[in-house]
GROMACS .gro file of C-alpha atoms in nm:
model
  422
    1MET     CA    1  16.044  14.246   8.058
    2VAL     CA    2  15.775  14.442   8.242
    3GLY     CA    3  15.521  14.157   8.231
    4ALA     CA    4  15.760  13.909   8.390
    5LEU     CA    5  15.852  14.163   8.657
    6ALA     CA    6  15.483  14.218   8.735
    7VAL     CA    7  15.420  13.842   8.764
    8GLY     CA    8  15.715  13.813   9.000
    9TRP     CA    9  15.604  14.108   9.212
   10LEU     CA   10  15.256  13.971   9.252
   11HIS     CA   11  15.371  13.607   9.281
   12LEU     CA   12  15.093  13.518   9.040
   13ASP     CA   13  15.270  13.200   8.930
   14GLU     CA   14  15.286  13.081   9.293
   15ILE     CA   15  14.917  13.155   9.343
   16VAL     CA   16  14.821  12.957   9.032
   17ALA     CA   17  15.054  12.668   9.124
   18ARG     CA   18  14.863  12.614   9.452
   19HIS     CA   19  14.539  12.543   9.271
   20VAL     CA   20  14.617  12.406   8.924
   21PRO     CA   21  14.777  12.057   8.947
   22GLN     CA   22  15.062  11.968   8.715
   23GLY     CA   23  14.942  11.617   8.633
   24ARG     CA   24  15.141  11.460   8.350
   25GLU     CA   25  15.253  11.791   8.202
   26THR     CA   26  15.628  11.836   8.162
   27VAL     CA   27  15.590  12.210   8.221
   28ALA     CA   28  15.408  12.343   8.527
   29PRO     CA   29  15.067  12.492   8.438
   30ALA     CA   30  15.156  12.796   8.648
   31GLU     CA   31  15.439  12.879   8.409
   32ILE     CA   32  15.210  12.843   8.108
   33VAL     CA   33  14.953  13.069   8.275
   34ALA     CA   34  15.227  13.323   8.346
   35ILE     CA   35  15.321  13.320   7.976
   36GLU     CA   36  14.956  13.369   7.873
   37VAL     CA   37  14.907  13.656   8.117
   38ILE     CA   38  15.235  13.826   8.022
   39ASN     CA   39  15.139  13.800   7.656
   40ARG     CA   40  14.797  13.948   7.726
   41LEU     CA   41  14.956  14.236   7.919
   42CYS     CA   42  15.235  14.316   7.673
   43ALA     CA   43  15.128  14.210   7.323
   44PRO     CA   44  14.793  14.027   7.310
   45ARG     CA   45  14.786  13.735   7.067
   46SER     CA   46  14.582  13.423   7.006
   47GLU     CA   47  14.712  13.096   7.153
   48PHE     CA   48  14.826  12.988   6.807
   49ALA     CA   49  15.017  13.312   6.740
   50LEU     CA   50  15.166  13.305   7.090
   51ALA     CA   51  15.300  12.953   7.048
   52GLU     CA   52  15.414  12.983   6.685
   53HIS     CA   53  15.562  13.331   6.672
   54TRP     CA   54  15.548  13.552   6.980
   55TYR     CA   55  15.711  13.348   7.257
   56VAL     CA   56  16.028  13.271   7.065
   57SER     CA   57  16.069  13.639   6.975
   58THR     CA   58  16.087  13.743   7.341
   59GLY     CA   59  16.335  13.689   7.624
   60LEU     CA   60  16.086  13.487   7.828
   61GLU     CA   61  16.257  13.158   7.747
   62ASP     CA   62  16.561  13.278   7.947
   63LEU     CA   63  16.361  13.461   8.213
   64LEU     CA   64  16.115  13.180   8.288
   65GLY     CA   65  16.325  12.881   8.189
   66VAL     CA   66  16.052  12.730   7.971
   67PRO     CA   67  16.188  12.608   7.633
   68ASP     CA   68  16.010  12.732   7.323
   69ALA     CA   69  15.945  12.372   7.216
   70GLU     CA   70  15.730  12.322   7.528
   71VAL     CA   71  15.502  12.616   7.451
   72THR     CA   72  15.254  12.466   7.207
   73LYS     CA   73  14.901  12.556   7.113
   74ASP     CA   74  14.760  12.233   7.255
   75ARG     CA   75  14.941  12.282   7.587
   76LEU     CA   76  14.806  12.636   7.611
   77TYR     CA   77  14.452  12.511   7.553
   78ARG     CA   78  14.488  12.230   7.809
   79THR     CA   79  14.609  12.482   8.064
   80LEU     CA   80  14.310  12.707   7.995
   81ASP     CA   81  14.078  12.411   8.060
   82ALA     CA   82  14.244  12.345   8.399
   83LEU     CA   83  14.268  12.714   8.493
   84VAL     CA   84  13.899  12.794   8.475
   85LYS     CA   85  13.818  12.521   8.730
   86ALA     CA   86  14.030  12.698   8.992
   87GLN     CA   87  13.901  13.051   8.931
   88GLU     CA   88  13.751  13.112   9.276
   89GLN     CA   89  14.050  12.979   9.469
   90ILE     CA   90  14.293  13.185   9.260
   91GLU     CA   91  14.087  13.502   9.301
   92ASN     CA   92  14.063  13.442   9.675
   93ASP     CA   93  14.442  13.411   9.706
   94LEU     CA   94  14.492  13.709   9.477
   95LYS     CA   95  14.269  13.918   9.702
   96GLU     CA   96  14.484  13.833  10.004
   97ARG     CA   97  14.806  13.903   9.815
   98LEU     CA   98  14.688  14.241   9.684
   99GLY     CA   99  14.545  14.334  10.022
  100THR     CA  100  14.879  14.263  10.189
  101LEU     CA  101  15.089  14.441   9.926
  102PHE     CA  102  14.885  14.760   9.910
  103ARG     CA  103  14.690  14.752  10.238
  104LEU     CA  104  14.362  14.755  10.053
  105GLU     CA  105  14.030  14.814  10.223
  106TYR     CA  106  13.733  14.620  10.092
  107ASP     CA  107  13.471  14.840  10.260
  108LEU     CA  108  13.347  14.977   9.926
  109LEU     CA  109  13.304  14.757   9.619
  110LEU     CA  110  13.229  14.880   9.268
  111TYR     CA  111  13.014  14.656   9.050
  112ASP     CA  112  12.925  14.687   8.683
  113LEU     CA  113  12.877  14.482   8.368
  114THR     CA  114  12.999  14.494   8.013
  115SER     CA  115  12.969  14.273   7.708
  116THR     CA  116  13.214  14.145   7.451
  117TYR     CA  117  13.126  13.996   7.117
  118PHE     CA  118  13.227  13.681   6.931
  119GLU     CA  119  13.366  13.648   6.582
  120GLY     CA  120  13.177  13.369   6.411
  121LEU     CA  121  12.850  13.198   6.499
  122SER     CA  122  12.985  13.007   6.805
  123GLU     CA  123  12.697  12.763   6.773
  124GLY     CA  124  12.853  12.518   7.020
  125ASN     CA  125  12.913  12.783   7.286
  126ASP     CA  126  12.644  12.789   7.556
  127LEU     CA  127  12.742  13.141   7.663
  128ALA     CA  128  12.718  13.296   7.316
  129GLU     CA  129  12.380  13.468   7.295
  130ARG     CA  130  12.239  13.786   7.149
  131GLY     CA  131  12.166  14.067   7.393
  132TYR     CA  132  12.222  14.434   7.462
  133SER     CA  133  12.567  14.510   7.318
  134ARG     CA  134  12.784  14.771   7.492
  135ASP     CA  135  13.015  14.744   7.190
  136HIS     CA  136  12.737  14.840   6.946
  137ARG     CA  137  12.770  14.502   6.775
  138SER     CA  138  12.412  14.381   6.775
  139ASP     CA  139  12.500  14.176   6.467
  140CYS     CA  140  12.713  13.940   6.680
  141VAL     CA  141  12.645  13.697   6.962
  142GLN     CA  142  12.813  13.801   7.283
  143VAL     CA  143  12.902  13.716   7.643
  144VAL     CA  144  12.850  13.933   7.953
  145LEU     CA  145  13.128  14.009   8.203
  146ALA     CA  146  13.028  14.101   8.559
  147LEU     CA  147  13.322  14.262   8.739
  148VAL     CA  148  13.375  14.364   9.103
  149VAL     CA  149  13.669  14.593   9.180
  150THR     CA  150  13.796  14.792   9.477
  151ARG     CA  151  13.800  15.171   9.492
  152GLU     CA  152  14.165  15.153   9.380
  153GLY     CA  153  14.066  14.950   9.074
  154PHE     CA  154  14.197  14.607   9.177
  155PRO     CA  155  13.975  14.315   9.067
  156LEU     CA  156  13.812  14.117   9.345
  157ALA     CA  157  13.584  13.879   9.154
  158HIS     CA  158  13.421  13.832   8.818
  159LEU     CA  159  13.157  13.617   8.653
  160THR     CA  160  13.120  13.523   8.287
  161LEU     CA  161  12.752  13.508   8.194
  162ALA     CA  162  12.544  13.429   7.888
  163GLY     CA  163  12.515  13.716   7.643
  164ASN     CA  164  12.140  13.760   7.696
  165THR     CA  165  12.172  13.809   8.075
  166ARG     CA  166  11.998  14.126   8.194
  167ASP     CA  167  12.165  14.357   8.443
  168LEU     CA  168  11.894  14.307   8.705
  169GLN     CA  169  11.940  13.930   8.697
  170THR     CA  170  12.300  13.955   8.815
  171VAL     CA  171  12.280  14.156   9.138
  172GLU     CA  172  12.168  13.884   9.379
  173LYS     CA  173  12.395  13.627   9.213
  174VAL     CA  174  12.709  13.841   9.236
  175VAL     CA  175  12.648  13.981   9.583
  176THR     CA  176  12.565  13.635   9.722
  177ALA     CA  177  12.877  13.485   9.560
  178VAL     CA  178  13.104  13.753   9.711
  179GLU     CA  179  12.946  13.711  10.054
  180ARG     CA  180  12.989  13.334  10.035
  181ARG     CA  181  13.356  13.367   9.943
  182PHE     CA  182  13.464  13.661  10.157
  183GLY     CA  183  13.202  13.678  10.431
  184LYS     CA  184  12.906  13.905  10.488
  185SER     CA  185  13.019  14.239  10.626
  186GLN     CA  186  12.917  14.604  10.621
  187ARG     CA  187  13.073  14.667  10.279
  188VAL     CA  188  12.899  14.921  10.057
  189TRP     CA  189  12.800  14.808   9.707
  190VAL     CA  190  12.815  15.084   9.446
  191MET     CA  191  12.609  15.022   9.132
  192ASP     CA  192  12.461  15.211   8.840
  193ARG     CA  193  12.094  15.272   8.769
  194GLY     CA  194  12.067  14.968   8.542
  195MET     CA  195  12.070  14.745   8.851
  196ILE     CA  196  11.765  14.904   9.014
  197SER     CA  197  11.432  14.734   9.076
  198LYS     CA  198  11.207  14.685   9.376
  199GLN     CA  199  11.344  14.333   9.413
  200THR     CA  200  11.711  14.436   9.410
  201LEU     CA  201  11.645  14.724   9.650
  202ALA     CA  202  11.473  14.487   9.892
  203PHE     CA  203  11.763  14.242   9.861
  204LEU     CA  204  12.032  14.506   9.918
  205SER     CA  205  11.837  14.654  10.210
  206GLN     CA  206  11.853  14.333  10.412
  207PRO     CA  207  12.046  14.351  10.745
  208GLY     CA  208  12.422  14.353  10.699
  209ARG     CA  209  12.414  14.498  10.348
  210ARG     CA  210  12.487  14.853  10.239
  211TYR     CA  211  12.440  15.005   9.896
  212LEU     CA  212  12.491  15.324   9.697
  213LEU     CA  213  12.285  15.339   9.379
  214ALA     CA  214  12.193  15.585   9.109
  215LEU     CA  215  11.818  15.606   9.049
  216ARG     CA  216  11.640  15.658   8.720
  217ARG     CA  217  11.555  16.013   8.613
  218SER     CA  218  11.185  15.941   8.658
  219GLY     CA  219  11.246  15.936   9.034
  220LEU     CA  220  11.328  16.309   9.031
  221SER     CA  221  10.958  16.397   9.019
  222GLU     CA  222  10.933  16.305   9.389
  223PHE     CA  223  11.202  16.564   9.467
  224GLN     CA  224  11.067  16.850   9.255
  225ASP     CA  225  11.025  17.070   9.561
  226GLN     CA  226  11.392  17.015   9.653
  227LEU     CA  227  11.524  17.152   9.324
  228GLY     CA  228  11.513  17.515   9.437
  229ARG     CA  229  11.822  17.723   9.492
  230GLU     CA  230  11.855  17.679   9.869
  231GLY     CA  231  12.068  17.407  10.026
  232TRP     CA  232  12.295  17.328   9.730
  233GLN     CA  233  12.667  17.287   9.796
  234ARG     CA  234  12.928  17.348   9.527
  235MET     CA  235  13.205  17.086   9.503
  236LYS     CA  236  13.546  17.244   9.562
  237GLU     CA  237  13.739  17.024   9.321
  238HIS     CA  238  13.452  17.016   9.070
  239PRO     CA  239  13.299  17.367   9.070
  240GLU     CA  240  13.065  17.276   8.784
  241VAL     CA  241  12.884  17.031   9.015
  242GLU     CA  242  12.643  17.112   9.299
  243VAL     CA  243  12.504  16.857   9.544
  244LYS     CA  244  12.221  16.851   9.796
  245LEU     CA  245  12.167  16.588  10.067
  246VAL     CA  246  11.805  16.488  10.132
  247PRO     CA  247  11.770  16.252  10.432
  248ARG     CA  248  11.450  16.050  10.450
  249GLU     CA  249  11.325  15.777  10.677
  250GLU     CA  250  11.377  15.488  10.435
  251ALA     CA  251  11.716  15.604  10.296
  252ASN     CA  252  11.943  15.900  10.229
  253TYR     CA  253  11.921  16.068   9.889
  254LEU     CA  254  12.162  16.296   9.706
  255LEU     CA  255  12.069  16.537   9.431
  256SER     CA  256  12.359  16.619   9.201
  257ARG     CA  257  12.342  16.903   8.948
  258SER     CA  258  12.597  16.948   8.667
  259ARG     CA  259  12.608  17.270   8.469
  260PRO     CA  260  12.760  17.116   8.152
  261ARG     CA  261  12.502  16.839   8.157
  262ARG     CA  262  12.219  17.088   8.215
  263LYS     CA  263  12.338  17.295   7.920
  264LYS     CA  264  12.350  16.990   7.697
  265GLU     CA  265  12.003  16.863   7.796
  266ARG     CA  266  11.845  17.202   7.744
  267ALA     CA  267  12.006  17.241   7.402
  268ILE     CA  268  11.871  16.900   7.294
  269ARG     CA  269  11.520  16.978   7.418
  270ARG     CA  270  11.523  17.325   7.262
  271ARG     CA  271  11.625  17.181   6.925
  272GLN     CA  272  11.359  16.911   6.942
  273ARG     CA  273  11.086  17.149   7.059
  274ARG     CA  274  11.156  17.393   6.776
  275GLY     CA  275  11.168  17.109   6.525
  276LEU     CA  276  10.835  16.969   6.643
  277ALA     CA  277  10.671  17.314   6.640
  278LEU     CA  278  10.780  17.380   6.282
  279ALA     CA  279  10.671  17.033   6.171
  280LEU     CA  280  10.328  17.078   6.329
  281LYS     CA  281  10.282  17.413   6.153
  282ARG     CA  282  10.371  17.255   5.818
  283LEU     CA  283  10.126  16.973   5.882
  284GLU     CA  284   9.857  17.222   5.985
  285ARG     CA  285   9.899  17.412   5.657
  286GLN     CA  286   9.852  17.089   5.461
  287VAL     CA  287   9.535  17.012   5.655
  288THR     CA  288   9.395  17.367   5.630
  289SER     CA  289   9.463  17.389   5.255
  290GLY     CA  290   9.278  17.062   5.198
  291ARG     CA  291   9.580  16.874   5.065
  292LEU     CA  292   9.548  16.628   5.355
  293LYS     CA  293   9.189  16.535   5.441
  294ASP     CA  294   9.203  16.177   5.569
  295ARG     CA  295   9.200  16.182   5.953
  296ASP     CA  296   9.377  15.844   5.977
  297LYS     CA  297   9.662  15.969   5.760
  298ILE     CA  298   9.688  16.283   5.969
  299LEU     CA  299   9.710  16.073   6.286
  300GLU     CA  300   9.975  15.860   6.120
  301ARG     CA  301  10.179  16.171   6.042
  302VAL     CA  302  10.139  16.290   6.402
  303GLY     CA  303  10.266  15.954   6.527
  304ARG     CA  304  10.573  15.984   6.309
  305LEU     CA  305  10.643  16.332   6.445
  306LYS     CA  306  10.623  16.202   6.801
  307GLU     CA  307  10.877  15.933   6.714
  308ARG     CA  308  11.102  16.190   6.548
  309PHE     CA  309  11.098  16.433   6.842
  310PRO     CA  310  11.089  16.216   7.159
  311LYS     CA  311  11.237  16.486   7.387
  312ALA     CA  312  10.958  16.732   7.299
  313ARG     CA  313  10.671  16.483   7.295
  314PRO     CA  314  10.588  16.496   7.671
  315PHE     CA  315  10.521  16.870   7.657
  316VAL     CA  316  10.258  16.885   7.384
  317THR     CA  317   9.902  16.759   7.347
  318ILE     CA  318   9.796  16.709   6.985
  319THR     CA  319   9.436  16.659   6.877
  320VAL     CA  320   9.287  16.590   6.535
  321SER     CA  321   8.917  16.670   6.509
  322ASP     CA  322   8.683  16.527   6.245
  323SER     CA  323   8.420  16.691   6.021
  324PRO     CA  324   8.597  16.903   5.926
  325CYS     CA  325   8.950  16.780   5.996
  326ARG     CA  326   9.147  17.020   6.209
  327LEU     CA  327   9.488  16.985   6.371
  328GLN     CA  328   9.539  17.154   6.709
  329TRP     CA  329   9.806  17.139   6.976
  330THR     CA  330   9.878  17.294   7.314
  331TRP     CA  331  10.205  17.315   7.504
  332ASP     CA  332  10.215  17.211   7.870
  333ILE     CA  333  10.402  17.510   8.010
  334PRO     CA  334  10.404  17.400   8.381
  335GLU     CA  335  10.550  17.060   8.287
  336PHE     CA  336  10.805  17.230   8.064
  337LYS     CA  337  10.918  17.454   8.352
  338ALA     CA  338  10.939  17.152   8.584
  339ALA     CA  339  11.160  16.976   8.329
  340LEU     CA  340  11.386  17.282   8.313
  341ALA     CA  341  11.438  17.253   8.690
  342ARG     CA  342  11.536  16.886   8.650
  343ASP     CA  343  11.789  16.950   8.374
  344GLY     CA  344  12.137  16.831   8.462
  345VAL     CA  345  12.017  16.670   8.785
  346SER     CA  346  12.080  16.309   8.885
  347LEU     CA  347  11.957  16.122   9.191
  348MET     CA  348  12.140  15.876   9.415
  349ARG     CA  349  12.028  15.669   9.712
  350THR     CA  350  12.206  15.491   9.997
  351ASN     CA  351  12.123  15.321  10.325
  352GLN     CA  352  12.468  15.414  10.464
  353ASP     CA  353  12.448  15.671  10.743
  354GLY     CA  354  12.704  15.933  10.836
  355TRP     CA  355  12.818  16.045  10.492
  356THR     CA  356  12.843  16.412  10.409
  357SER     CA  357  12.709  16.523  10.072
  358THR     CA  358  13.067  16.541   9.943
  359GLU     CA  359  13.148  16.184  10.057
  360PHE     CA  360  12.819  16.065   9.910
  361TRP     CA  361  12.898  16.209   9.566
  362GLU     CA  362  13.266  16.111   9.565
  363ASN     CA  363  13.188  15.750   9.660
  364TYR     CA  364  12.940  15.719   9.375
  365MET     CA  365  13.184  15.873   9.128
  366GLN     CA  366  13.420  15.585   9.210
  367LEU     CA  367  13.222  15.392   8.947
  368THR     CA  368  13.446  15.560   8.691
  369VAL     CA  369  13.716  15.323   8.822
  370VAL     CA  370  13.531  15.013   8.701
  371GLU     CA  371  13.448  15.190   8.374
  372ASN     CA  372  13.820  15.248   8.328
  373ALA     CA  373  13.881  14.879   8.402
  374PHE     CA  374  13.654  14.789   8.111
  375ARG     CA  375  13.839  15.031   7.883
  376VAL     CA  376  14.172  14.870   7.977
  377LEU     CA  377  14.034  14.519   7.929
  378LYS     CA  378  13.891  14.596   7.587
  379SER     CA  379  14.142  14.839   7.438
  380HIS     CA  380  14.479  14.743   7.587
  381LEU     CA  381  14.431  14.379   7.683
  382GLN     CA  382  14.208  14.303   7.383
  383LEU     CA  383  13.934  14.118   7.562
  384ARG     CA  384  13.733  14.150   7.242
  385PRO     CA  385  13.655  13.987   7.012
  386VAL     CA  386  13.624  13.632   7.147
  387TRP     CA  387  13.718  13.352   6.907
  388HIS     CA  388  13.674  13.044   7.129
  389HIS     CA  389  13.411  12.788   7.033
  390TYR     CA  390  13.360  12.639   7.381
  391ALA     CA  391  13.211  12.799   7.690
  392GLY     CA  392  13.490  12.682   7.922
  393ARG     CA  393  13.763  12.834   7.708
  394THR     CA  394  13.565  13.155   7.675
  395GLU     CA  395  13.559  13.175   8.054
  396ALA     CA  396  13.933  13.099   8.065
  397HIS     CA  397  14.007  13.370   7.806
  398ILE     CA  398  13.822  13.626   8.015
  399PHE     CA  399  13.995  13.503   8.331
  400ILE     CA  400  14.336  13.547   8.166
  401CYS     CA  401  14.235  13.903   8.074
  402VAL     CA  402  14.125  13.973   8.433
  403LEU     CA  403  14.457  13.840   8.566
  404ALA     CA  404  14.640  14.061   8.318
  405TYR     CA  405  14.432  14.353   8.439
  406ALA     CA  406  14.539  14.270   8.796
  407LEU     CA  407  14.901  14.306   8.679
  408TRP     CA  408  14.811  14.629   8.498
  409SER     CA  409  14.658  14.767   8.820
  410THR     CA  410  14.962  14.654   9.020
  411LEU     CA  411  15.203  14.837   8.791
  412ALA     CA  412  14.982  15.148   8.789
  413GLU     CA  413  14.968  15.153   9.170
  414LEU     CA  414  15.343  15.103   9.200
  415ALA     CA  415  15.403  15.389   8.956
  416ARG     CA  416  15.160  15.612   9.143
  417ARG     CA  417  15.327  15.543   9.477
  418ALA     CA  418  15.673  15.597   9.329
  419ALA     CA  419  15.557  15.939   9.206
  420TRP     CA  420  15.447  16.028   9.560
  421LYS     CA  421  15.799  15.962   9.693
  422ARG     CA  422  15.967  16.204   9.453
   0.00000   0.00000   0.00000
């Protein structure tokens, strides 16, 4: 079975055995963890379904030597309770094992967050809170997963946080935890724009830390003069993307321009601008004909139009005069042209010196690796939904999923390297 082979290749059972004591259990916890992880990798089930139906239907009893009668729901839960207490030690050993197997470099770390929702109220679970749902399940309480992976996609560390934790609140906690466990070195932290604030920038700019961050679109206004045609470099492997390096005293910046994204943004703005213009003309006819005389009601209608057409709102100034009521508007043409120049453009910042514009862009695009990790965790390993009623077992469930993802990444890397040798 592929899961058992992956556990053996990675020696995951040996790693767990070093940190989870057997106690009075008749079966080693490491073997139970191996069964949980193999199940999560091959055919995700609940602990009850695993113990009652799945395990006996597989060949794991012969492969692992653990009798079916010893794999019970209660034993699985007890093992989860012990496993979560050894999370850091297991992840530390796993990092060394993966680094040795695949000669990994930890000079660039990718960090991002996702959320996963609970089924049920989970009233006794301290981690279950309402917050911004990446799964579009605002009707459910949730938990937040903070994940750090290498550029190859191997997990280095993770934290399970309350569901109402904001992205900005996690940066210092995660970076400090990784530095405490693995030392403070010149590694580069790659993060998305949701992590940006003055406080996090100041923290990441401290001596010994390096970062690569995407900035919010509002920051492009400072680089309006750099959006001209000169100095842009087309990416060879991605001809639809152009980049431009802008060194400054405090940091290095990269402007990235995507033709498909520019086309999409302009189409959205054009549709909204036309819609707002037509709606204003209809409203003007109602005011001029005398069907709408109350200034407050006119202002209310204008407010609704601004909510309906948010992409066009910054480019128009609408006034409603009194005695007699008149509706007037003017379009800000210079601002509209400036927005056209910013279409399809994103902005990145780093305090790492020596990168070319191509290296700058490619290193940031590595964030797609952690996004893929979340897709694997949620779709293939069925991280969601969470059914556990206790915080500790919620953490253990997520840890099992992360360990299964480590096996997934191991198999993917082995397959990739085998393809190279053909």
